[in-house]
């Protein structure tokens, strides 16, 4: 059911979400933005994630369903929030908030680990 792909880390996901948000904020439709990102110089795991998102978007399931397949890097509760936002046509605005949240959590994770090591 889930593609627990270890080759995708949270930093890579954050970067891809920020790029996707920038394209969508500029008026580029999600399917075109995903195609542009996929054509760029991405690692194999990133291309796999982008393909999953493209497939999900093409099936009109939205980006949330594609991201739901990566629960280790994209929290399930964020998937539900994004799914609800997509239903209300607020998906692009929420992508920016999701990437900011993930970036903050990543910083907190790192600082917490460093504090525990001391």
mmCIF file with all atom_site columns, C-alpha atoms in Angstrom:
data_model
loop_
_atom_site.group_PDB
_atom_site.id
_atom_site.type_symbol
_atom_site.label_atom_id
_atom_site.label_alt_id
_atom_site.label_comp_id
_atom_site.label_asym_id
_atom_site.label_entity_id
_atom_site.label_seq_id
_atom_site.pdbx_PDB_ins_code
_atom_site.Cartn_x
_atom_site.Cartn_y
_atom_site.Cartn_z
_atom_site.occupancy
_atom_site.B_iso_or_equiv
_atom_site.pdbx_formal_charge
_atom_site.auth_seq_id
_atom_site.auth_comp_id
_atom_site.auth_asym_id
_atom_site.auth_atom_id
_atom_site.pdbx_PDB_model_num
ATOM 1   C CA . UNK A 1 1   ? 0.000   0.000  0.000   1.00 0.00 ? 1   UNK A CA 1
ATOM 2   C CA . UNK A 1 2   ? 2.707   2.523  0.960   1.00 0.00 ? 2   UNK A CA 1
ATOM 3   C CA . UNK A 1 3   ? 5.900   3.119  -0.982  1.00 0.00 ? 3   UNK A CA 1
ATOM 4   C CA . UNK A 1 4   ? 8.189   3.503  2.026   1.00 0.00 ? 4   UNK A CA 1
ATOM 5   C CA . UNK A 1 5   ? 11.036  4.825  -0.090  1.00 0.00 ? 5   UNK A CA 1
ATOM 6   C CA . UNK A 1 6   ? 14.125  5.401  2.024   1.00 0.00 ? 6   UNK A CA 1
ATOM 7   C CA . UNK A 1 7   ? 15.772  7.368  -0.786  1.00 0.00 ? 7   UNK A CA 1
ATOM 8   C CA . UNK A 1 8   ? 13.467  10.341 -0.107  1.00 0.00 ? 8   UNK A CA 1
ATOM 9   C CA . UNK A 1 9   ? 14.456  12.371 2.896   1.00 0.00 ? 9   UNK A CA 1
ATOM 10  C CA . UNK A 1 10  ? 12.488  15.169 4.464   1.00 0.00 ? 10  UNK A CA 1
ATOM 11  C CA . UNK A 1 11  ? 14.841  17.900 3.197   1.00 0.00 ? 11  UNK A CA 1
ATOM 12  C CA . UNK A 1 12  ? 14.375  16.724 -0.393  1.00 0.00 ? 12  UNK A CA 1
ATOM 13  C CA . UNK A 1 13  ? 10.604  16.637 0.053   1.00 0.00 ? 13  UNK A CA 1
ATOM 14  C CA . UNK A 1 14  ? 10.621  20.154 1.535   1.00 0.00 ? 14  UNK A CA 1
ATOM 15  C CA . UNK A 1 15  ? 12.647  21.426 -1.411  1.00 0.00 ? 15  UNK A CA 1
ATOM 16  C CA . UNK A 1 16  ? 10.300  19.811 -3.938  1.00 0.00 ? 16  UNK A CA 1
ATOM 17  C CA . UNK A 1 17  ? 7.200   21.163 -2.171  1.00 0.00 ? 17  UNK A CA 1
ATOM 18  C CA . UNK A 1 18  ? 8.685   24.672 -2.103  1.00 0.00 ? 18  UNK A CA 1
ATOM 19  C CA . UNK A 1 19  ? 9.483   24.500 -5.808  1.00 0.00 ? 19  UNK A CA 1
ATOM 20  C CA . UNK A 1 20  ? 6.008   23.173 -6.578  1.00 0.00 ? 20  UNK A CA 1
ATOM 21  C CA . UNK A 1 21  ? 4.496   25.990 -4.511  1.00 0.00 ? 21  UNK A CA 1
ATOM 22  C CA . UNK A 1 22  ? 6.535   28.587 -6.411  1.00 0.00 ? 22  UNK A CA 1
ATOM 23  C CA . UNK A 1 23  ? 5.320   27.264 -9.750  1.00 0.00 ? 23  UNK A CA 1
ATOM 24  C CA . UNK A 1 24  ? 1.708   27.169 -8.597  1.00 0.00 ? 24  UNK A CA 1
ATOM 25  C CA . UNK A 1 25  ? 1.946   30.649 -7.090  1.00 0.00 ? 25  UNK A CA 1
ATOM 26  C CA . UNK A 1 26  ? 3.204   31.796 -10.490 1.00 0.00 ? 26  UNK A CA 1
ATOM 27  C CA . UNK A 1 27  ? 0.084   30.354 -12.122 1.00 0.00 ? 27  UNK A CA 1
ATOM 28  C CA . UNK A 1 28  ? 1.515   27.090 -13.436 1.00 0.00 ? 28  UNK A CA 1
ATOM 29  C CA . UNK A 1 29  ? -1.020  24.234 -13.097 1.00 0.00 ? 29  UNK A CA 1
ATOM 30  C CA . UNK A 1 30  ? 0.088   21.354 -10.829 1.00 0.00 ? 30  UNK A CA 1
ATOM 31  C CA . UNK A 1 31  ? 0.460   18.832 -13.661 1.00 0.00 ? 31  UNK A CA 1
ATOM 32  C CA . UNK A 1 32  ? 2.702   21.203 -15.634 1.00 0.00 ? 32  UNK A CA 1
ATOM 33  C CA . UNK A 1 33  ? 4.712   22.116 -12.532 1.00 0.00 ? 33  UNK A CA 1
ATOM 34  C CA . UNK A 1 34  ? 5.288   18.439 -11.731 1.00 0.00 ? 34  UNK A CA 1
ATOM 35  C CA . UNK A 1 35  ? 6.408   17.779 -15.313 1.00 0.00 ? 35  UNK A CA 1
ATOM 36  C CA . UNK A 1 36  ? 8.869   20.696 -15.154 1.00 0.00 ? 36  UNK A CA 1
ATOM 37  C CA . UNK A 1 37  ? 10.304  19.506 -11.840 1.00 0.00 ? 37  UNK A CA 1
ATOM 38  C CA . UNK A 1 38  ? 10.562  15.927 -13.060 1.00 0.00 ? 38  UNK A CA 1
ATOM 39  C CA . UNK A 1 39  ? 12.465  17.033 -16.187 1.00 0.00 ? 39  UNK A CA 1
ATOM 40  C CA . UNK A 1 40  ? 15.038  18.820 -14.023 1.00 0.00 ? 40  UNK A CA 1
ATOM 41  C CA . UNK A 1 41  ? 18.167  17.345 -12.456 1.00 0.00 ? 41  UNK A CA 1
ATOM 42  C CA . UNK A 1 42  ? 16.622  15.282 -9.651  1.00 0.00 ? 42  UNK A CA 1
ATOM 43  C CA . UNK A 1 43  ? 17.850  12.170 -7.894  1.00 0.00 ? 43  UNK A CA 1
ATOM 44  C CA . UNK A 1 44  ? 16.136  8.878  -8.694  1.00 0.00 ? 44  UNK A CA 1
ATOM 45  C CA . UNK A 1 45  ? 14.087  8.869  -5.476  1.00 0.00 ? 45  UNK A CA 1
ATOM 46  C CA . UNK A 1 46  ? 12.898  12.409 -6.174  1.00 0.00 ? 46  UNK A CA 1
ATOM 47  C CA . UNK A 1 47  ? 11.879  11.477 -9.693  1.00 0.00 ? 47  UNK A CA 1
ATOM 48  C CA . UNK A 1 48  ? 9.941   8.513  -8.287  1.00 0.00 ? 48  UNK A CA 1
ATOM 49  C CA . UNK A 1 49  ? 8.135   10.811 -5.844  1.00 0.00 ? 49  UNK A CA 1
ATOM 50  C CA . UNK A 1 50  ? 7.364   13.296 -8.623  1.00 0.00 ? 50  UNK A CA 1
ATOM 51  C CA . UNK A 1 51  ? 6.044   10.472 -10.813 1.00 0.00 ? 51  UNK A CA 1
ATOM 52  C CA . UNK A 1 52  ? 3.804   9.304  -7.969  1.00 0.00 ? 52  UNK A CA 1
ATOM 53  C CA . UNK A 1 53  ? 2.483   12.844 -7.539  1.00 0.00 ? 53  UNK A CA 1
ATOM 54  C CA . UNK A 1 54  ? 1.948   13.166 -11.298 1.00 0.00 ? 54  UNK A CA 1
ATOM 55  C CA . UNK A 1 55  ? 0.044   9.881  -11.419 1.00 0.00 ? 55  UNK A CA 1
ATOM 56  C CA . UNK A 1 56  ? -2.091  10.869 -8.450  1.00 0.00 ? 56  UNK A CA 1
ATOM 57  C CA . UNK A 1 57  ? -2.838  14.284 -9.937  1.00 0.00 ? 57  UNK A CA 1
ATOM 58  C CA . UNK A 1 58  ? -3.652  12.754 -13.334 1.00 0.00 ? 58  UNK A CA 1
ATOM 59  C CA . UNK A 1 59  ? -6.206  10.447 -11.689 1.00 0.00 ? 59  UNK A CA 1
ATOM 60  C CA . UNK A 1 60  ? -7.799  13.571 -10.146 1.00 0.00 ? 60  UNK A CA 1
ATOM 61  C CA . UNK A 1 61  ? -6.922  12.308 -6.702  1.00 0.00 ? 61  UNK A CA 1
ATOM 62  C CA . UNK A 1 62  ? -4.870  15.402 -5.925  1.00 0.00 ? 62  UNK A CA 1
ATOM 63  C CA . UNK A 1 63  ? -1.392  15.743 -4.506  1.00 0.00 ? 63  UNK A CA 1
ATOM 64  C CA . UNK A 1 64  ? -2.471  14.632 -1.027  1.00 0.00 ? 64  UNK A CA 1
ATOM 65  C CA . UNK A 1 65  ? -3.094  11.069 -2.134  1.00 0.00 ? 65  UNK A CA 1
ATOM 66  C CA . UNK A 1 66  ? 0.312   10.920 -3.786  1.00 0.00 ? 66  UNK A CA 1
ATOM 67  C CA . UNK A 1 67  ? 2.025   12.293 -0.692  1.00 0.00 ? 67  UNK A CA 1
ATOM 68  C CA . UNK A 1 68  ? 0.085   9.817  1.465   1.00 0.00 ? 68  UNK A CA 1
ATOM 69  C CA . UNK A 1 69  ? 2.229   7.083  -0.078  1.00 0.00 ? 69  UNK A CA 1
ATOM 70  C CA . UNK A 1 70  ? 5.278   8.540  1.741   1.00 0.00 ? 70  UNK A CA 1
ATOM 71  C CA . UNK A 1 71  ? 4.189   8.564  5.401   1.00 0.00 ? 71  UNK A CA 1
ATOM 72  C CA . UNK A 1 72  ? 7.765   8.507  6.724   1.00 0.00 ? 72  UNK A CA 1
ATOM 73  C CA . UNK A 1 73  ? 8.532   11.928 5.288   1.00 0.00 ? 73  UNK A CA 1
ATOM 74  C CA . UNK A 1 74  ? 5.067   13.499 4.885   1.00 0.00 ? 74  UNK A CA 1
ATOM 75  C CA . UNK A 1 75  ? 3.037   13.131 8.052   1.00 0.00 ? 75  UNK A CA 1
ATOM 76  C CA . UNK A 1 76  ? -0.398  11.482 7.649   1.00 0.00 ? 76  UNK A CA 1
ATOM 77  C CA . UNK A 1 77  ? -2.185  14.337 9.427   1.00 0.00 ? 77  UNK A CA 1
ATOM 78  C CA . UNK A 1 78  ? -0.712  16.759 6.859   1.00 0.00 ? 78  UNK A CA 1
ATOM 79  C CA . UNK A 1 79  ? -2.101  14.526 4.140   1.00 0.00 ? 79  UNK A CA 1
ATOM 80  C CA . UNK A 1 80  ? -5.598  14.900 5.565   1.00 0.00 ? 80  UNK A CA 1
ATOM 81  C CA . UNK A 1 81  ? -5.237  18.670 5.944   1.00 0.00 ? 81  UNK A CA 1
ATOM 82  C CA . UNK A 1 82  ? -3.976  18.977 2.362   1.00 0.00 ? 82  UNK A CA 1
ATOM 83  C CA . UNK A 1 83  ? -6.763  16.703 1.079   1.00 0.00 ? 83  UNK A CA 1
ATOM 84  C CA . UNK A 1 84  ? -9.383  18.949 2.723   1.00 0.00 ? 84  UNK A CA 1
ATOM 85  C CA . UNK A 1 85  ? -7.678  22.060 1.329   1.00 0.00 ? 85  UNK A CA 1
ATOM 86  C CA . UNK A 1 86  ? -7.667  20.586 -2.171  1.00 0.00 ? 86  UNK A CA 1
ATOM 87  C CA . UNK A 1 87  ? -11.421 19.999 -1.936  1.00 0.00 ? 87  UNK A CA 1
ATOM 88  C CA . UNK A 1 88  ? -11.849 23.694 -1.097  1.00 0.00 ? 88  UNK A CA 1
ATOM 89  C CA . UNK A 1 89  ? -9.356  24.809 -3.801  1.00 0.00 ? 89  UNK A CA 1
ATOM 90  C CA . UNK A 1 90  ? -6.799  25.980 -1.221  1.00 0.00 ? 90  UNK A CA 1
ATOM 91  C CA . UNK A 1 91  ? -4.180  23.332 -2.054  1.00 0.00 ? 91  UNK A CA 1
ATOM 92  C CA . UNK A 1 92  ? -1.451  25.620 -3.439  1.00 0.00 ? 92  UNK A CA 1
ATOM 93  C CA . UNK A 1 93  ? -1.602  27.954 -0.441  1.00 0.00 ? 93  UNK A CA 1
ATOM 94  C CA . UNK A 1 94  ? -1.386  25.035 1.933   1.00 0.00 ? 94  UNK A CA 1
ATOM 95  C CA . UNK A 1 95  ? 1.662   23.534 0.185   1.00 0.00 ? 95  UNK A CA 1
ATOM 96  C CA . UNK A 1 96  ? 3.708   26.488 1.379   1.00 0.00 ? 96  UNK A CA 1
ATOM 97  C CA . UNK A 1 97  ? 2.469   26.014 4.948   1.00 0.00 ? 97  UNK A CA 1
ATOM 98  C CA . UNK A 1 98  ? 3.177   22.263 4.826   1.00 0.00 ? 98  UNK A CA 1
ATOM 99  C CA . UNK A 1 99  ? 6.731   22.795 3.606   1.00 0.00 ? 99  UNK A CA 1
ATOM 100 C CA . UNK A 1 100 ? 7.316   25.455 6.288   1.00 0.00 ? 100 UNK A CA 1
ATOM 101 C CA . UNK A 1 101 ? 5.952   23.109 8.970   1.00 0.00 ? 101 UNK A CA 1
ATOM 102 C CA . UNK A 1 102 ? 8.151   20.238 7.784   1.00 0.00 ? 102 UNK A CA 1
ATOM 103 C CA . UNK A 1 103 ? 11.191  22.535 7.704   1.00 0.00 ? 103 UNK A CA 1
ATOM 104 C CA . UNK A 1 104 ? 10.538  23.669 11.286  1.00 0.00 ? 104 UNK A CA 1
ATOM 105 C CA . UNK A 1 105 ? 10.031  20.095 12.499  1.00 0.00 ? 105 UNK A CA 1
ATOM 106 C CA . UNK A 1 106 ? 13.269  19.061 10.798  1.00 0.00 ? 106 UNK A CA 1
ATOM 107 C CA . UNK A 1 107 ? 15.182  21.839 12.574  1.00 0.00 ? 107 UNK A CA 1
ATOM 108 C CA . UNK A 1 108 ? 13.600  20.843 15.886  1.00 0.00 ? 108 UNK A CA 1
ATOM 109 C CA . UNK A 1 109 ? 14.438  17.175 15.276  1.00 0.00 ? 109 UNK A CA 1
ATOM 110 C CA . UNK A 1 110 ? 18.082  18.050 14.673  1.00 0.00 ? 110 UNK A CA 1
ATOM 111 C CA . UNK A 1 111 ? 18.376  20.331 17.691  1.00 0.00 ? 111 UNK A CA 1
ATOM 112 C CA . UNK A 1 112 ? 16.650  17.747 19.892  1.00 0.00 ? 112 UNK A CA 1
ATOM 113 C CA . UNK A 1 113 ? 19.040  15.032 18.795  1.00 0.00 ? 113 UNK A CA 1
ATOM 114 C CA . UNK A 1 114 ? 22.014  17.288 19.451  1.00 0.00 ? 114 UNK A CA 1
ATOM 115 C CA . UNK A 1 115 ? 20.688  18.129 22.921  1.00 0.00 ? 115 UNK A CA 1
ATOM 116 C CA . UNK A 1 116 ? 20.301  14.438 23.739  1.00 0.00 ? 116 UNK A CA 1
ATOM 117 C CA . UNK A 1 117 ? 23.857  13.664 22.625  1.00 0.00 ? 117 UNK A CA 1
ATOM 118 C CA . UNK A 1 118 ? 25.386  16.229 25.010  1.00 0.00 ? 118 UNK A CA 1
#
